[in-house]
mmCIF file of C-alpha atoms in Angstrom:
data_model
loop_
_atom_site.group_PDB
_atom_site.id
_atom_site.type_symbol
_atom_site.label_atom_id
_atom_site.label_comp_id
_atom_site.label_asym_id
_atom_site.label_seq_id
_atom_site.Cartn_x
_atom_site.Cartn_y
_atom_site.Cartn_z
ATOM 1 C CA UNK K 194 -0.028 0.226 -0.051
ATOM 2 C CA UNK K 195 2.945 2.245 0.913
ATOM 3 C CA UNK K 196 4.599 1.877 -2.576
ATOM 4 C CA UNK K 197 1.314 2.163 -4.341
ATOM 5 C CA UNK K 198 0.605 5.406 -2.458
ATOM 6 C CA UNK K 199 4.439 6.810 -3.395
ATOM 7 C CA UNK K 200 3.489 6.086 -6.945
ATOM 8 C CA UNK K 201 0.075 8.178 -6.959
ATOM 9 C CA UNK K 202 1.987 10.562 -4.850
ATOM 10 C CA UNK K 203 4.673 10.957 -7.601
ATOM 11 C CA UNK K 204 2.230 10.992 -10.341
ATOM 12 C CA UNK K 205 0.284 13.872 -8.706
ATOM 13 C CA UNK K 206 -2.932 12.099 -7.675
ATOM 14 C CA UNK K 207 -2.814 13.310 -3.970
ATOM 15 C CA UNK K 208 -6.442 11.790 -3.412
ATOM 16 C CA UNK K 209 -5.505 8.354 -4.126
ATOM 17 C CA UNK K 210 -2.091 8.444 -2.392
ATOM 18 C CA UNK K 211 -4.253 9.597 0.858
ATOM 19 C CA UNK K 212 -6.411 6.160 0.790
ATOM 20 C CA UNK K 213 -3.529 4.247 0.071
ATOM 21 C CA UNK K 214 -1.468 5.892 3.117
ATOM 22 C CA UNK K 215 -4.542 5.929 5.435
ATOM 23 C CA UNK K 216 -5.389 2.042 4.727
ATOM 24 C CA UNK K 217 -1.470 1.564 5.308
ATOM 25 C CA UNK K 218 -1.689 3.372 8.948
ATOM 26 C CA UNK K 219 -4.779 1.174 9.340
ATOM 27 C CA UNK K 220 -3.207 -1.998 8.652
ATOM 28 C CA UNK K 221 -0.122 -0.955 10.762
ATOM 29 C CA UNK K 222 -2.348 -0.062 13.817
ATOM 30 C CA UNK K 223 -4.556 -3.100 13.589
ATOM 31 C CA UNK K 224 -1.125 -5.290 13.465
ATOM 32 C CA UNK K 225 0.096 -3.507 16.355
ATOM 33 C CA UNK K 226 -2.979 -3.938 18.527
ATOM 34 C CA UNK K 227 -3.081 -7.784 17.663
ATOM 35 C CA UNK K 228 0.318 -7.978 18.960
ATOM 36 C CA UNK K 229 -0.495 -6.558 21.769
ATOM 37 C CA UNK K 230 -3.385 -8.818 22.586
ATOM 38 C CA UNK K 231 -1.237 -11.825 21.820
ATOM 39 C CA UNK K 232 1.505 -10.793 24.164
ATOM 40 C CA UNK K 233 -1.268 -9.816 26.986
ATOM 41 C CA UNK K 234 -2.400 -13.193 26.851
ATOM 42 C CA UNK K 235 1.090 -14.602 27.109
ATOM 43 C CA UNK K 236 1.769 -12.641 30.055
ATOM 44 C CA UNK K 237 -1.492 -12.371 31.516
ATOM 45 C CA UNK K 238 -0.919 -8.887 32.377
ATOM 46 C CA UNK K 239 -1.389 -5.697 29.837
ATOM 47 C CA UNK K 240 1.090 -3.646 32.252
ATOM 48 C CA UNK K 241 4.082 -6.039 31.336
ATOM 49 C CA UNK K 242 3.912 -4.771 27.951
ATOM 50 C CA UNK K 243 5.277 -1.196 29.001
ATOM 51 C CA UNK K 244 8.831 -2.447 29.556
ATOM 52 C CA UNK K 245 9.133 -4.088 26.386
ATOM 53 C CA UNK K 246 6.753 -2.200 23.840
ATOM 54 C CA UNK K 247 10.081 -0.679 22.254
ATOM 55 C CA UNK K 248 12.036 -3.646 21.408
ATOM 56 C CA UNK K 249 8.843 -6.047 20.878
ATOM 57 C CA UNK K 250 6.787 -3.267 18.354
ATOM 58 C CA UNK K 251 9.673 -1.175 17.076
ATOM 59 C CA UNK K 252 8.838 -2.348 13.535
ATOM 60 C CA UNK K 253 5.293 -1.370 14.132
ATOM 61 C CA UNK K 254 5.685 1.568 15.321
ATOM 62 C CA UNK K 255 8.149 2.710 12.761
ATOM 63 C CA UNK K 256 5.542 1.508 9.999
ATOM 64 C CA UNK K 257 2.913 3.705 11.865
ATOM 65 C CA UNK K 258 5.277 6.840 11.612
ATOM 66 C CA UNK K 259 6.157 6.345 8.238
ATOM 67 C CA UNK K 260 2.278 6.234 7.123
ATOM 68 C CA UNK K 261 1.709 9.140 9.254
ATOM 69 C CA UNK K 262 4.473 11.127 7.471
ATOM 70 C CA UNK K 263 3.365 10.196 4.132
ATOM 71 C CA UNK K 264 -0.140 11.322 5.140
ATOM 72 C CA UNK K 265 1.428 14.677 6.200
ATOM 73 C CA UNK K 266 3.461 14.923 2.754
ATOM 74 C CA UNK K 267 0.151 14.761 0.886
ATOM 75 C CA UNK K 268 -1.390 17.541 3.151
ATOM 76 C CA UNK K 269 1.549 19.490 2.663
ATOM 77 C CA UNK K 270 1.579 18.816 -1.012
ATOM 78 C CA UNK K 271 -2.181 20.332 -0.765
ATOM 79 C CA UNK K 272 -1.391 23.271 1.581
ATOM 80 C CA UNK K 273 -3.146 21.548 4.021
ATOM 81 C CA UNK K 274 -0.553 22.926 6.670
ATOM 82 C CA UNK K 275 -2.391 22.529 9.938
ATOM 83 C CA UNK K 276 -3.082 19.003 9.227
ATOM 84 C CA UNK K 277 0.480 18.334 8.008
ATOM 85 C CA UNK K 278 1.612 19.858 11.145
ATOM 86 C CA UNK K 279 -0.360 17.352 13.292
ATOM 87 C CA UNK K 280 0.433 14.444 11.439
ATOM 88 C CA UNK K 281 4.106 15.205 11.634
ATOM 89 C CA UNK K 282 4.478 15.724 14.852
ATOM 90 C CA UNK K 283 2.274 12.437 15.724
ATOM 91 C CA UNK K 284 4.771 10.562 13.470
ATOM 92 C CA UNK K 285 7.858 12.489 15.628
ATOM 93 C CA UNK K 286 6.474 11.273 18.707
ATOM 94 C CA UNK K 287 6.257 7.469 17.663
ATOM 95 C CA UNK K 288 9.717 7.712 16.070
ATOM 96 C CA UNK K 289 11.534 9.051 19.064
ATOM 97 C CA UNK K 290 9.751 6.611 20.920
ATOM 98 C CA UNK K 291 10.735 3.666 18.453
ATOM 99 C CA UNK K 292 14.374 5.037 17.480
ATOM 100 C CA UNK K 293 15.340 7.351 19.829
ATOM 101 C CA UNK K 294 16.319 11.048 19.853
ATOM 102 C CA UNK K 295 19.376 10.611 17.893
ATOM 103 C CA UNK K 296 18.055 8.713 14.690
ATOM 104 C CA UNK K 297 18.561 10.422 11.041
ATOM 105 C CA UNK K 298 14.623 9.640 11.052
ATOM 106 C CA UNK K 299 13.876 11.820 13.711
ATOM 107 C CA UNK K 300 15.914 14.697 12.157
ATOM 108 C CA UNK K 301 14.176 14.503 8.746
ATOM 109 C CA UNK K 302 10.754 14.745 10.378
ATOM 110 C CA UNK K 303 11.992 17.510 12.403
ATOM 111 C CA UNK K 304 13.085 19.286 9.519
ATOM 112 C CA UNK K 305 9.832 18.894 7.869
ATOM 113 C CA UNK K 306 8.104 20.345 10.972
ATOM 114 C CA UNK K 307 10.445 23.275 10.779
ATOM 115 C CA UNK K 308 9.382 23.660 6.990
ATOM 116 C CA UNK K 309 5.743 23.325 7.530
ATOM 117 C CA UNK K 310 5.757 25.983 10.298
ATOM 118 C CA UNK K 311 7.843 28.212 8.207
ATOM 119 C CA UNK K 312 5.355 27.813 5.327
ATOM 120 C CA UNK K 313 2.575 28.832 8.169
ATOM 121 C CA UNK K 314 4.331 31.872 9.216
ATOM 122 C CA UNK K 315 5.462 30.352 12.664
ATOM 123 C CA UNK K 316 8.757 31.424 12.548
ATOM 124 C CA UNK K 317 9.721 30.746 16.130
ATOM 125 C CA UNK K 318 8.724 27.341 16.292
ATOM 126 C CA UNK K 319 10.246 26.819 12.767
ATOM 127 C CA UNK K 320 13.283 28.062 13.932
ATOM 128 C CA UNK K 321 13.404 25.860 17.361
ATOM 129 C CA UNK K 322 12.770 22.777 15.049
ATOM 130 C CA UNK K 323 15.505 23.780 12.461
ATOM 131 C CA UNK K 324 17.983 24.312 15.608
ATOM 132 C CA UNK K 325 17.455 20.915 16.886
ATOM 133 C CA UNK K 326 17.852 19.655 13.322
ATOM 134 C CA UNK K 327 21.231 21.260 13.320
ATOM 135 C CA UNK K 328 22.432 19.668 16.828
ATOM 136 C CA UNK K 329 21.229 16.575 15.787
ATOM 137 C CA UNK K 330 23.239 16.769 12.128
ATOM 138 C CA UNK K 331 26.383 18.037 13.866
ATOM 139 C CA UNK K 332 26.293 15.043 16.321
ATOM 140 C CA UNK K 333 25.203 12.503 13.612
ATOM 141 C CA UNK K 334 27.546 13.761 10.787
ATOM 142 C CA UNK K 335 29.809 16.097 12.303
ATOM 143 C CA UNK K 336 30.569 19.634 12.202
ATOM 144 C CA UNK K 337 31.687 20.060 8.524
ATOM 145 C CA UNK K 338 28.957 17.795 6.870
ATOM 146 C CA UNK K 339 26.945 19.460 4.189
ATOM 147 C CA UNK K 340 23.778 18.614 6.023
ATOM 148 C CA UNK K 341 25.151 20.886 8.928
ATOM 149 C CA UNK K 342 25.097 23.559 6.058
ATOM 150 C CA UNK K 343 21.906 22.982 5.161
ATOM 151 C CA UNK K 344 20.450 23.199 8.614
ATOM 152 C CA UNK K 345 22.304 26.435 9.124
ATOM 153 C CA UNK K 346 20.736 28.029 6.045
ATOM 154 C CA UNK K 347 17.480 26.838 6.917
ATOM 155 C CA UNK K 348 18.075 28.570 10.321
ATOM 156 C CA UNK K 349 19.534 31.767 8.298
ATOM 157 C CA UNK K 350 16.172 32.036 6.191
ATOM 158 C CA UNK K 351 13.976 31.864 9.087
ATOM 159 C CA UNK K 352 16.123 34.590 10.972
ATOM 160 C CA UNK K 353 15.768 36.799 7.632
ATOM 161 C CA UNK K 354 11.623 36.087 7.969
ATOM 162 C CA UNK K 355 11.859 37.454 11.555
ATOM 163 C CA UNK K 356 13.803 40.606 10.055
ATOM 164 C CA UNK K 357 17.159 39.353 12.149
ATOM 165 C CA UNK K 358 19.482 40.316 9.210
ATOM 166 C CA UNK K 359 22.677 39.893 11.244
ATOM 167 C CA UNK K 360 21.714 36.341 12.562
ATOM 168 C CA UNK K 361 20.474 35.447 8.831
ATOM 169 C CA UNK K 362 24.012 36.943 7.607
ATOM 170 C CA UNK K 363 25.987 34.648 9.935
ATOM 171 C CA UNK K 364 24.036 31.377 9.574
ATOM 172 C CA UNK K 365 24.624 31.663 5.737
ATOM 173 C CA UNK K 366 28.019 32.525 6.039
ATOM 174 C CA UNK K 367 28.718 29.867 8.352
ATOM 175 C CA UNK K 368 26.806 27.516 6.090
ATOM 176 C CA UNK K 369 28.937 28.044 3.123
ATOM 177 C CA UNK K 370 32.195 27.806 5.178
ATOM 178 C CA UNK K 371 31.197 24.149 6.044
ATOM 179 C CA UNK K 372 30.287 23.420 2.691
ATOM 180 C CA UNK K 373 33.781 24.681 1.612
ATOM 181 C CA UNK K 374 35.814 23.004 4.177
ATOM 182 C CA UNK K 375 33.953 19.689 2.824
ATOM 183 C CA UNK K 376 33.943 20.066 -0.665
ATOM 184 C CA UNK K 377 36.628 22.596 -1.554
ATOM 185 C CA UNK K 378 35.984 25.975 -2.853
ATOM 186 C CA UNK K 379 35.776 25.482 -6.347
ATOM 187 C CA UNK K 380 33.592 22.297 -6.195
ATOM 188 C CA UNK K 381 30.194 22.640 -8.597
ATOM 189 C CA UNK K 382 28.268 21.889 -5.083
ATOM 190 C CA UNK K 383 29.964 25.314 -3.832
ATOM 191 C CA UNK K 384 28.611 27.057 -7.049
ATOM 192 C CA UNK K 385 25.061 25.850 -6.774
ATOM 193 C CA UNK K 386 25.290 26.841 -3.205
ATOM 194 C CA UNK K 387 26.554 30.255 -4.004
ATOM 195 C CA UNK K 388 23.790 30.811 -6.694
ATOM 196 C CA UNK K 389 21.441 30.039 -3.605
ATOM 197 C CA UNK K 390 22.740 32.462 -1.544
ATOM 198 C CA UNK K 391 22.717 35.142 -4.071
ATOM 199 C CA UNK K 392 19.179 34.576 -4.722
ATOM 200 C CA UNK K 393 18.463 35.391 -1.010
ATOM 201 C CA UNK K 394 20.513 38.526 -1.390
ATOM 202 C CA UNK K 395 18.958 39.424 -4.687
ATOM 203 C CA UNK K 396 15.545 40.139 -3.299
ATOM 204 C CA UNK K 397 16.378 42.629 -0.721
ATOM 205 C CA UNK K 398 16.057 46.139 -1.944
ATOM 206 C CA UNK K 399 19.187 47.956 -0.373
ATOM 207 C CA UNK K 400 22.539 48.408 -2.193
ATOM 208 C CA UNK K 401 24.531 46.377 0.568
ATOM 209 C CA UNK K 402 22.565 43.312 -0.184
ATOM 210 C CA UNK K 403 22.657 43.360 -3.698
ATOM 211 C CA UNK K 404 26.299 44.164 -3.698
ATOM 212 C CA UNK K 405 26.522 40.857 -1.894
ATOM 213 C CA UNK K 406 24.304 39.170 -3.999
ATOM 214 C CA UNK K 407 26.372 40.143 -7.167
ATOM 215 C CA UNK K 408 29.439 38.867 -5.580
ATOM 216 C CA UNK K 409 27.539 35.326 -4.857
ATOM 217 C CA UNK K 410 26.586 34.964 -8.504
ATOM 218 C CA UNK K 411 29.671 35.992 -9.928
ATOM 219 C CA UNK K 412 31.747 33.664 -7.568
ATOM 220 C CA UNK K 413 29.512 30.716 -8.609
ATOM 221 C CA UNK K 414 29.718 31.872 -12.416
ATOM 222 C CA UNK K 415 33.640 31.683 -12.136
ATOM 223 C CA UNK K 416 33.221 28.215 -10.842
ATOM 224 C CA UNK K 417 31.252 27.073 -13.297
ATOM 225 C CA UNK K 418 33.644 28.498 -16.042
ATOM 226 C CA UNK K 419 36.163 26.209 -14.377
ATOM 227 C CA UNK K 420 33.982 23.241 -15.021
ATOM 228 C CA UNK K 421 33.522 24.245 -18.465
ATOM 229 C CA UNK K 422 29.973 24.741 -18.524
ATOM 230 C CA UNK K 423 28.162 26.523 -21.332
ATOM 231 C CA UNK K 424 26.244 29.655 -21.681
ATOM 232 C CA UNK K 425 23.202 28.156 -22.277
ATOM 233 C CA UNK K 426 23.583 25.848 -18.874
ATOM 234 C CA UNK K 427 20.606 26.958 -16.570
ATOM 235 C CA UNK K 428 22.687 27.779 -13.662
ATOM 236 C CA UNK K 429 25.324 29.643 -16.065
ATOM 237 C CA UNK K 430 22.445 31.617 -17.621
ATOM 238 C CA UNK K 431 20.731 32.039 -14.131
ATOM 239 C CA UNK K 432 23.917 33.546 -12.618
ATOM 240 C CA UNK K 433 24.854 35.702 -15.688
ATOM 241 C CA UNK K 434 21.280 37.203 -16.349
ATOM 242 C CA UNK K 435 20.733 38.075 -12.653
ATOM 243 C CA UNK K 436 24.081 39.746 -12.456
ATOM 244 C CA UNK K 437 23.290 42.211 -15.411
ATOM 245 C CA UNK K 438 19.515 42.702 -13.854
ATOM 246 C CA UNK K 439 21.376 43.529 -10.280
ATOM 247 C CA UNK K 440 23.595 45.934 -12.105
ATOM 248 C CA UNK K 441 20.714 47.744 -13.494
ATOM 249 C CA UNK K 442 19.068 48.022 -10.188
ATOM 250 C CA UNK K 443 22.489 49.598 -8.703
ATOM 251 C CA UNK K 444 21.928 52.058 -11.312
ATOM 252 C CA UNK K 445 18.364 52.856 -10.533
ATOM 253 C CA UNK K 446 16.730 51.151 -13.357
ATOM 254 C CA UNK K 447 14.176 48.681 -12.369
ATOM 255 C CA UNK K 448 12.376 48.173 -15.792
ATOM 256 C CA UNK K 449 14.239 45.240 -17.096
ATOM 257 C CA UNK K 450 12.100 42.276 -17.355
ATOM 258 C CA UNK K 451 14.076 39.609 -19.404
ATOM 259 C CA UNK K 452 16.394 38.014 -16.322
ATOM 260 C CA UNK K 453 15.530 34.847 -14.946
ATOM 261 C CA UNK K 454 13.488 34.687 -11.791
ATOM 262 C CA UNK K 455 14.817 34.706 -8.677
ATOM 263 C CA UNK K 456 14.848 31.001 -7.477
ATOM 264 C CA UNK K 457 15.702 30.834 -3.698
ATOM 265 C CA UNK K 458 14.283 27.280 -3.067
ATOM 266 C CA UNK K 459 16.943 26.335 -0.559
ATOM 267 C CA UNK K 460 14.832 24.305 1.775
ATOM 268 C CA UNK K 461 12.982 20.976 0.350
ATOM 269 C CA UNK K 462 10.169 19.089 1.925
ATOM 270 C CA UNK K 463 11.185 15.414 1.768
ATOM 271 C CA UNK K 464 8.576 13.146 0.626
ATOM 272 C CA UNK K 465 7.156 10.629 0.729
ATOM 273 C CA UNK K 466 8.968 9.045 3.567
ATOM 274 C CA UNK K 467 10.943 5.604 2.517
ATOM 275 C CA UNK K 468 11.230 2.825 4.445
ATOM 276 C CA UNK K 469 13.592 2.783 7.455
ATOM 277 C CA UNK K 470 16.545 1.461 6.032
ATOM 278 C CA UNK K 471 15.715 3.588 2.868
ATOM 279 C CA UNK K 472 15.169 6.553 4.957
ATOM 280 C CA UNK K 473 18.610 6.526 6.350
ATOM 281 C CA UNK K 474 19.878 6.464 2.905
ATOM 282 C CA UNK K 475 17.683 9.162 1.908
ATOM 283 C CA UNK K 476 19.186 11.114 4.714
ATOM 284 C CA UNK K 477 22.518 10.742 3.419
ATOM 285 C CA UNK K 478 21.585 11.732 -0.043
ATOM 286 C CA UNK K 479 19.524 15.167 1.000
ATOM 287 C CA UNK K 480 22.330 16.233 3.278
ATOM 288 C CA UNK K 481 24.877 15.511 0.582
ATOM 289 C CA UNK K 482 27.075 12.660 1.487
ATOM 290 C CA UNK K 483 26.489 10.422 -1.489
ATOM 291 C CA UNK K 484 29.089 12.799 -3.309
ATOM 292 C CA UNK K 485 28.832 10.318 -6.712
ATOM 293 C CA UNK K 486 25.321 9.769 -6.939
ATOM 294 C CA UNK K 487 24.574 13.549 -6.490
ATOM 295 C CA UNK K 488 27.058 14.844 -8.725
ATOM 296 C CA UNK K 489 25.846 12.487 -11.538
ATOM 297 C CA UNK K 490 22.732 14.518 -11.545
ATOM 298 C CA UNK K 491 22.228 17.252 -13.834
ATOM 299 C CA UNK K 492 20.605 20.449 -12.310
ATOM 300 C CA UNK K 493 17.544 19.929 -14.079
ATOM 301 C CA UNK K 494 17.235 16.298 -12.889
ATOM 302 C CA UNK K 495 17.747 17.474 -9.334
ATOM 303 C CA UNK K 496 14.952 20.046 -9.859
ATOM 304 C CA UNK K 497 12.749 17.390 -10.914
ATOM 305 C CA UNK K 498 13.313 15.119 -7.912
ATOM 306 C CA UNK K 499 10.204 14.584 -5.539
ATOM 307 C CA UNK K 500 10.157 17.520 -3.425
ATOM 308 C CA UNK K 501 8.505 20.718 -2.367
ATOM 309 C CA UNK K 502 9.869 24.036 -2.315
ATOM 310 C CA UNK K 503 9.515 25.920 0.417
ATOM 311 C CA UNK K 504 10.989 29.229 0.169
ATOM 312 C CA UNK K 505 10.187 31.226 -3.114
#
């Protein structure tokens, strides 16, 4: 049922996906209840289950959490943010019970909770969730992992929405440093990250931020040139056109309409949830640990991945 739901989800049939995910959840709950009744008969005392529920029913709990997260994904795709937040929180509670607080699955769910609250305008709640994700990723992946940089960007973007520009700039700059320490300063992933940072500052109206945006776009463009990317490549064209457009803004001319739209979709919503083992691999891919697989994808391939853009 979960796989059928995932296919429907990827095909954009949210109604069909929701039906499959709900049936999967009902099945997981029913199986869990039957197991508990069986164990109760064996022990003669339901209270005896309390100390052994995590070890004996861990897989059932995981399936329940997966189904809840999948249902949340459908609600998120349909912009039913309150329902999405509720389901993600329910999934998080189950995951922390079954997997513990330091599992990568918990970090991904927390990240999605932060994203849903960001989209709902609850920036304080979002910031709290993103900071928890940052703490977990530093512990799980190390201080210089790209996943840490991604968490810092989420935090920076939230500070930006709160009007806390200094905290935003600090988080984004630190995120760039982390990425550069991991990949090196001229890696293609650094260029893509610089492009996204440029997008953030390009949306501001003051000259200081325009200068910063031009600097980021220019550095990204220089890295693309090092890797011999053509002028008609999306990323190269994006950087080139936006540099030109921002320079017209510096000169006080705002009439240009030929530039490529600013695209600051830095944070993506991870869905639908995969199985537990696959989820850990997905976490590594999302946080950039799978270099070979990620580098083999073109930018358009990456944009076509099943994800929901948050910032735009």
